[in-house]
XYZ file of N, CA and C in Angstrom:
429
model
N 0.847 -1.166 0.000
C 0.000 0.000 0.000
C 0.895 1.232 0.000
N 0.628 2.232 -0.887
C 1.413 3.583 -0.956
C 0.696 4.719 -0.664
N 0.637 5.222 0.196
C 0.001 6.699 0.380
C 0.859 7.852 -0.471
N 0.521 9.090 -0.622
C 0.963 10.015 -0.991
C 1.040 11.524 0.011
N 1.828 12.046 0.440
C 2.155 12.740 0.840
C 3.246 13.708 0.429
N 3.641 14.791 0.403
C 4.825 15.905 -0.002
C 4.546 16.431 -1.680
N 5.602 16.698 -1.833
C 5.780 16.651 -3.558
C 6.740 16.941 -3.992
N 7.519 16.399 -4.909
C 8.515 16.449 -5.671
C 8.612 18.158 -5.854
N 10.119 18.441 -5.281
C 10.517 19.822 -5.208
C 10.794 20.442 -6.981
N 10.686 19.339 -7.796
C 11.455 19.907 -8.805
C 9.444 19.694 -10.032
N 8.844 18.898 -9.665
C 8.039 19.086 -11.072
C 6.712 19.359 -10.323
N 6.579 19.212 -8.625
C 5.550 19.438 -7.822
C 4.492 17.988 -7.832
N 4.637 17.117 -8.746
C 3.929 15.611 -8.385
C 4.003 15.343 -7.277
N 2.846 14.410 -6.464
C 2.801 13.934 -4.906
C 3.956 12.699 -4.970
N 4.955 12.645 -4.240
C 6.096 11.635 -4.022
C 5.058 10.626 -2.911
N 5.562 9.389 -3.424
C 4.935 8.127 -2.689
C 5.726 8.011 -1.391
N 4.717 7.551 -0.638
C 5.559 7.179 0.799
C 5.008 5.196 0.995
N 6.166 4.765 1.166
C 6.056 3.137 1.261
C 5.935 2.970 3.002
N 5.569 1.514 3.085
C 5.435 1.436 4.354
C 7.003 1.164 4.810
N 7.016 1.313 6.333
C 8.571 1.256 6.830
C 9.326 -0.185 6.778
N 10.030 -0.077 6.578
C 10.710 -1.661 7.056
C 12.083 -1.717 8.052
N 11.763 -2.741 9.041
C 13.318 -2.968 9.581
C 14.365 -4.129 8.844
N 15.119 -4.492 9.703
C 16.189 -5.624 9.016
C 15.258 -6.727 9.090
N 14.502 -6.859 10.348
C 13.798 -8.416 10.644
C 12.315 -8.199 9.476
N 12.056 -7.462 9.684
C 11.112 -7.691 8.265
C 11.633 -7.819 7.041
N 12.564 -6.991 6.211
C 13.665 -7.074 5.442
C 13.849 -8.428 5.364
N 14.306 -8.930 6.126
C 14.499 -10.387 6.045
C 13.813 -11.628 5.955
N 12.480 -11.383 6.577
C 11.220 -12.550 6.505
C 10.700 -12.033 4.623
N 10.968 -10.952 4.291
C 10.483 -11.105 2.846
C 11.584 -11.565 1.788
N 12.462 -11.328 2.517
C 13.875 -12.254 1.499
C 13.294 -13.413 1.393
N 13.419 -14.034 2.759
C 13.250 -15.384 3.132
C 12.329 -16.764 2.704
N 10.893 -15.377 2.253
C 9.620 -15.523 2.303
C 9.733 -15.695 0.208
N 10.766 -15.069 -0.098
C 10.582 -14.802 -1.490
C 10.690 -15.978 -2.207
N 10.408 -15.868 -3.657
C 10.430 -17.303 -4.539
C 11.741 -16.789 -5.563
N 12.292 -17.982 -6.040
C 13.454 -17.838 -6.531
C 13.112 -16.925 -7.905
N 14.068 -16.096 -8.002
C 13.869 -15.134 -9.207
C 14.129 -16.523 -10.627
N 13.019 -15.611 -11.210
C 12.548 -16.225 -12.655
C 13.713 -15.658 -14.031
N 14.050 -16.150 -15.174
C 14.966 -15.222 -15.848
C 13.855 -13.991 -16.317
N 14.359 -13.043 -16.607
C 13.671 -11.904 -16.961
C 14.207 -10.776 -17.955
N 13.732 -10.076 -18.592
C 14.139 -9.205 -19.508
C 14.163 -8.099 -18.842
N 13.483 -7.580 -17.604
C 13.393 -6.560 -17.512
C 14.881 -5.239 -18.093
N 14.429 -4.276 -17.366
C 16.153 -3.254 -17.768
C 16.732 -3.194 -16.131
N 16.533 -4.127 -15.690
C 17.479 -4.206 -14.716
C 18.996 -4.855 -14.662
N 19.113 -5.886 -15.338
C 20.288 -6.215 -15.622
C 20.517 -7.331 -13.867
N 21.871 -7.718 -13.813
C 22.193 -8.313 -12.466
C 22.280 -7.458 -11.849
N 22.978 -6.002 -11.330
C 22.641 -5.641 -10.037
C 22.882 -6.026 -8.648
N 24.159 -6.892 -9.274
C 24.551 -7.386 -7.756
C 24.896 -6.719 -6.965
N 26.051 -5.762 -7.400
C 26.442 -4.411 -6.248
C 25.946 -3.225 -6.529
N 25.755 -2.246 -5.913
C 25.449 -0.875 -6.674
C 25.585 -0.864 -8.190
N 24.700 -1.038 -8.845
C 24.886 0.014 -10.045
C 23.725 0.867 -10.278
N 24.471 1.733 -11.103
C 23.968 3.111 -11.489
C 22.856 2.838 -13.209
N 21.762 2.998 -12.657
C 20.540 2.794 -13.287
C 19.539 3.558 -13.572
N 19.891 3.779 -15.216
C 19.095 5.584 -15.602
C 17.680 5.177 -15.397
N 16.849 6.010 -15.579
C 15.145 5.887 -15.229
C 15.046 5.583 -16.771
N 15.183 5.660 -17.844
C 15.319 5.029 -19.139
C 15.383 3.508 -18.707
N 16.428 2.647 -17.794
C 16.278 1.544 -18.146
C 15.685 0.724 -17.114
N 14.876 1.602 -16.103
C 14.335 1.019 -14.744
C 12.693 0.915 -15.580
N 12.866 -0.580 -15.216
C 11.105 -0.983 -15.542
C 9.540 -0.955 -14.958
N 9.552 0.708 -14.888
C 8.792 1.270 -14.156
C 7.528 0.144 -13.892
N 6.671 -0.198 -14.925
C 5.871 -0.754 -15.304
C 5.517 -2.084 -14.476
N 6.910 -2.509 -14.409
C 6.828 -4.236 -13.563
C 7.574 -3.546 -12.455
N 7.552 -2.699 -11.832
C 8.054 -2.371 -10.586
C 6.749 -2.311 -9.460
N 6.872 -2.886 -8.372
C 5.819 -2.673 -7.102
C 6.557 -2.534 -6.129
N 6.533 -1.431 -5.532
C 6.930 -0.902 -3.997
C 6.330 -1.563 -2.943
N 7.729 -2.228 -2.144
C 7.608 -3.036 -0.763
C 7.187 -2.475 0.098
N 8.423 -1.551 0.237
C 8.875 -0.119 1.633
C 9.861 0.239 1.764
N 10.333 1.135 2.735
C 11.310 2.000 2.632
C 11.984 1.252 3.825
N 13.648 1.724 3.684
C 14.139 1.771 5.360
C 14.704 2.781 5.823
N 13.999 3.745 4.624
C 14.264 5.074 5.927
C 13.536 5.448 6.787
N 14.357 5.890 7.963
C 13.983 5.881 9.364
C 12.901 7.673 9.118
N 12.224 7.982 9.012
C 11.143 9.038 8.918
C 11.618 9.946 9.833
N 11.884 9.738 11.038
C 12.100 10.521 12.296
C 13.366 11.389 12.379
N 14.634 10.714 11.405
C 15.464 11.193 10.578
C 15.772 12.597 9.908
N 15.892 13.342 9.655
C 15.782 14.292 8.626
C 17.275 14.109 8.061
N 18.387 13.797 8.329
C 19.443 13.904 7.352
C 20.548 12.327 8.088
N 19.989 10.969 7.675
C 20.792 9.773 7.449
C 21.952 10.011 7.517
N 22.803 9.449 8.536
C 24.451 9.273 8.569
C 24.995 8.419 6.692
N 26.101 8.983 6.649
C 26.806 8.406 5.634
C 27.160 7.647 5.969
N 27.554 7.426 7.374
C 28.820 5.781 7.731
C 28.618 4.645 7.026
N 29.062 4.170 6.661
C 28.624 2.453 6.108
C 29.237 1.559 7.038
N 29.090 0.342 6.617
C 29.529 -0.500 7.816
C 29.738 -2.052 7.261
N 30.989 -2.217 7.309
C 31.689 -3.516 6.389
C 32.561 -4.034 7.513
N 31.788 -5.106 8.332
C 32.820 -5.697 9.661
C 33.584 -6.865 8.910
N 33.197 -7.239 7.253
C 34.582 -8.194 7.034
C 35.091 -7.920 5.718
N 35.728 -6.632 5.691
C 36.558 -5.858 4.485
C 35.188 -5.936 3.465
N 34.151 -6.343 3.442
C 33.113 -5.267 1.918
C 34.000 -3.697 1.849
N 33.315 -3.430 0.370
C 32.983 -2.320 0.184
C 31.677 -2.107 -0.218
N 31.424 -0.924 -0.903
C 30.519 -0.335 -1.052
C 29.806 -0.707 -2.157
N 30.470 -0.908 -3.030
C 29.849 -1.965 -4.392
C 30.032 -3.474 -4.392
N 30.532 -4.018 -3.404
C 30.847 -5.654 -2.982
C 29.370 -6.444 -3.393
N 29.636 -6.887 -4.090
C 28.118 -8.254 -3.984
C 27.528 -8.587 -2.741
N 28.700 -8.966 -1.914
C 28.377 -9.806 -0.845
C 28.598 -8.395 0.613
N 28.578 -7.355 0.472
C 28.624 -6.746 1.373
C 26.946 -6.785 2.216
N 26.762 -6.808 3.285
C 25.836 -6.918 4.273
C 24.911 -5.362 4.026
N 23.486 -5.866 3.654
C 22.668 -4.533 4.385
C 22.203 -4.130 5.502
N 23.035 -3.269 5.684
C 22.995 -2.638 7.254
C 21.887 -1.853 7.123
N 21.360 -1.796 7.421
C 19.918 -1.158 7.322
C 20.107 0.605 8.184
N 20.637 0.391 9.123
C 21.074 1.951 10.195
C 22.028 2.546 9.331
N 23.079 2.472 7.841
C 24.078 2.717 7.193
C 23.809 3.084 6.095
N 24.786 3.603 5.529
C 24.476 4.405 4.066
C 25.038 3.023 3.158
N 24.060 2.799 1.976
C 23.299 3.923 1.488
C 21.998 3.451 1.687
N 21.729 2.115 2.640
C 20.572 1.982 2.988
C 19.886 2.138 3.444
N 19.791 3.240 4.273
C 19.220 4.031 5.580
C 18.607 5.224 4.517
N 18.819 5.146 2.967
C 18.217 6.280 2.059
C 17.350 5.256 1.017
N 17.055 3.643 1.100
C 16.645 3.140 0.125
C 15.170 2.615 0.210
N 14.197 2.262 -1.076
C 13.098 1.971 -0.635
C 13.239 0.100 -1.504
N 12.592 -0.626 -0.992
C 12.437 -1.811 -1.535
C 11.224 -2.267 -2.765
N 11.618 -2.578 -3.699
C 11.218 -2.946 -5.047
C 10.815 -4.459 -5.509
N 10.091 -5.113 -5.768
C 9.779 -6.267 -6.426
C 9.563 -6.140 -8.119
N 10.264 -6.686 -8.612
C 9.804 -6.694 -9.755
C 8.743 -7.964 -10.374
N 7.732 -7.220 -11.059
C 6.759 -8.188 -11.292
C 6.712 -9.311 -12.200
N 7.887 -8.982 -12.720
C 8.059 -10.341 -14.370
C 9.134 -11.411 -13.332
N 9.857 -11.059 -13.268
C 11.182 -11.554 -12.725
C 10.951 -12.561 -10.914
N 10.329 -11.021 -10.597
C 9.735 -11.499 -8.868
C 11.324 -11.494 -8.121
N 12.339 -10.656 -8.722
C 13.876 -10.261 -7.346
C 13.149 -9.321 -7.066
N 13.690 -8.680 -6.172
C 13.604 -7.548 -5.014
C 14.958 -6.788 -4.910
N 14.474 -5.769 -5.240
C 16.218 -4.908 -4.923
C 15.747 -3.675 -4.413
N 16.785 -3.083 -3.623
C 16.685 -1.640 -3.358
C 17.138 -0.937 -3.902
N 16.747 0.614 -4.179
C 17.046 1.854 -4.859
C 17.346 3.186 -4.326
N 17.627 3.885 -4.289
C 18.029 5.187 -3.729
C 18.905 6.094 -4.814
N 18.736 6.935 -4.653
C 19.286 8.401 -5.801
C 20.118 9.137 -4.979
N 21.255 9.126 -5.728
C 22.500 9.849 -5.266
C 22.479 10.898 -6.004
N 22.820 12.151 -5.207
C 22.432 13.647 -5.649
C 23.882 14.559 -5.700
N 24.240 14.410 -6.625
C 25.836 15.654 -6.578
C 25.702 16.621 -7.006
N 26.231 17.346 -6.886
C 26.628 18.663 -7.849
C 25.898 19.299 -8.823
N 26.127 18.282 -10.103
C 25.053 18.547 -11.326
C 24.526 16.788 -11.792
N 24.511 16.257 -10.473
C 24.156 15.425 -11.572
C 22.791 14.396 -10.562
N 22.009 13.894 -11.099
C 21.455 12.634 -10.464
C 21.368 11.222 -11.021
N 21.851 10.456 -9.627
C 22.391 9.010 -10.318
C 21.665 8.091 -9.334
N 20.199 7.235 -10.177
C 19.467 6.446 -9.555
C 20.767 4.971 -9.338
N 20.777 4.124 -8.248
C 21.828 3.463 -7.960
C 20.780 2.220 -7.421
N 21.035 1.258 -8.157
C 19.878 -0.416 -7.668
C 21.085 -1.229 -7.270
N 20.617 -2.473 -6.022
C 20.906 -3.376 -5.599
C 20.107 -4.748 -5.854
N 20.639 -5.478 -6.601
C 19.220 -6.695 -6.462
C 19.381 -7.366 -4.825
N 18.681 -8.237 -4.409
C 18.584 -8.859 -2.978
C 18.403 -10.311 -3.062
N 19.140 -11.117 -2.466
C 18.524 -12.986 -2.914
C 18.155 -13.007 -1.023
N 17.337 -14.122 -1.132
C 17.162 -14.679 0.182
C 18.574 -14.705 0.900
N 19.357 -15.106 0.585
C 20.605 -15.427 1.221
C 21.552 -14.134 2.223
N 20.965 -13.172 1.075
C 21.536 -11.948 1.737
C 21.699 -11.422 2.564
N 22.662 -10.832 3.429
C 23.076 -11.041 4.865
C 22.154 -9.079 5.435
N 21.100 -9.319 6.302
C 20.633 -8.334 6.605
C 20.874 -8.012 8.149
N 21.383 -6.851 8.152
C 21.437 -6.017 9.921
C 21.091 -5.027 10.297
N 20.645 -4.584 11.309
C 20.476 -3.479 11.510
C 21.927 -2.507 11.610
């Protein structure tokens, strides 16, 4: 379920608000999930961060889980948190859910395919860069 609340500062559309999620929910829907199907979508693998224009994100077969940003929040720590050498684009790095960049991401199912990945938009200078993670059951979730 998505309510609408705020609006996009730049075209004034109502921005969706997803329901919240922690790690332990995060995780009963990994858990809970069915093995991804092959798929065409424009997602591609997505194992670590990549950078994914709205051109090739498949709006269409996309359904919003929830978010894990914390609401109460107004400006998310950057820290990340890799207790066995990850980095930041690592496959196998852990979602810390309290850590960047997941403490800014909302959770995604795709409807052809049926993975789940998270998304979040990284904002610089001049530029904006939508950034996807796919998610398998296996995936190591923490707060």
């Amino acid at each position: 379920m998505v309510g609408l609340v705020s609006a996009d500062p730049n075209s004034g559309k109502p921005l969706p608000v997803h329901p919240p999620l922690d790690a332990a929910r995060l995780r009963k829907i990994l858990a809970a999930a069915a093995p991804g199907k092959p798929c065409r979508c424009g997602l591609g693998a997505c194992a670590g961060w990549e950078s994914l224009s709205e051109d090739r994100w498949p709006a269409k077969a996309m359904q919003a889980v929830g978010t894990l940003r914390d609401a109460a929040r107004a400006e998310p720590t950057y820290e990340e948190w890799h207790p066995d050498g990850t980095r930041y684009e690592s496959p196998d790095a852990p979602v810390a859910v309290s850590f960047f960049p997941y403490n800014r991401c909302d959770l995604w199912r795709c409807g052809q395919c049926e993975r789940h990945v998270l998304r979040y938009t990284e904002f610089g200078g001049y530029y904006v860069d939508h950034r996807v993670r796919a998610l398998l059951p296996a995936t190591p979730v923490t707060d």
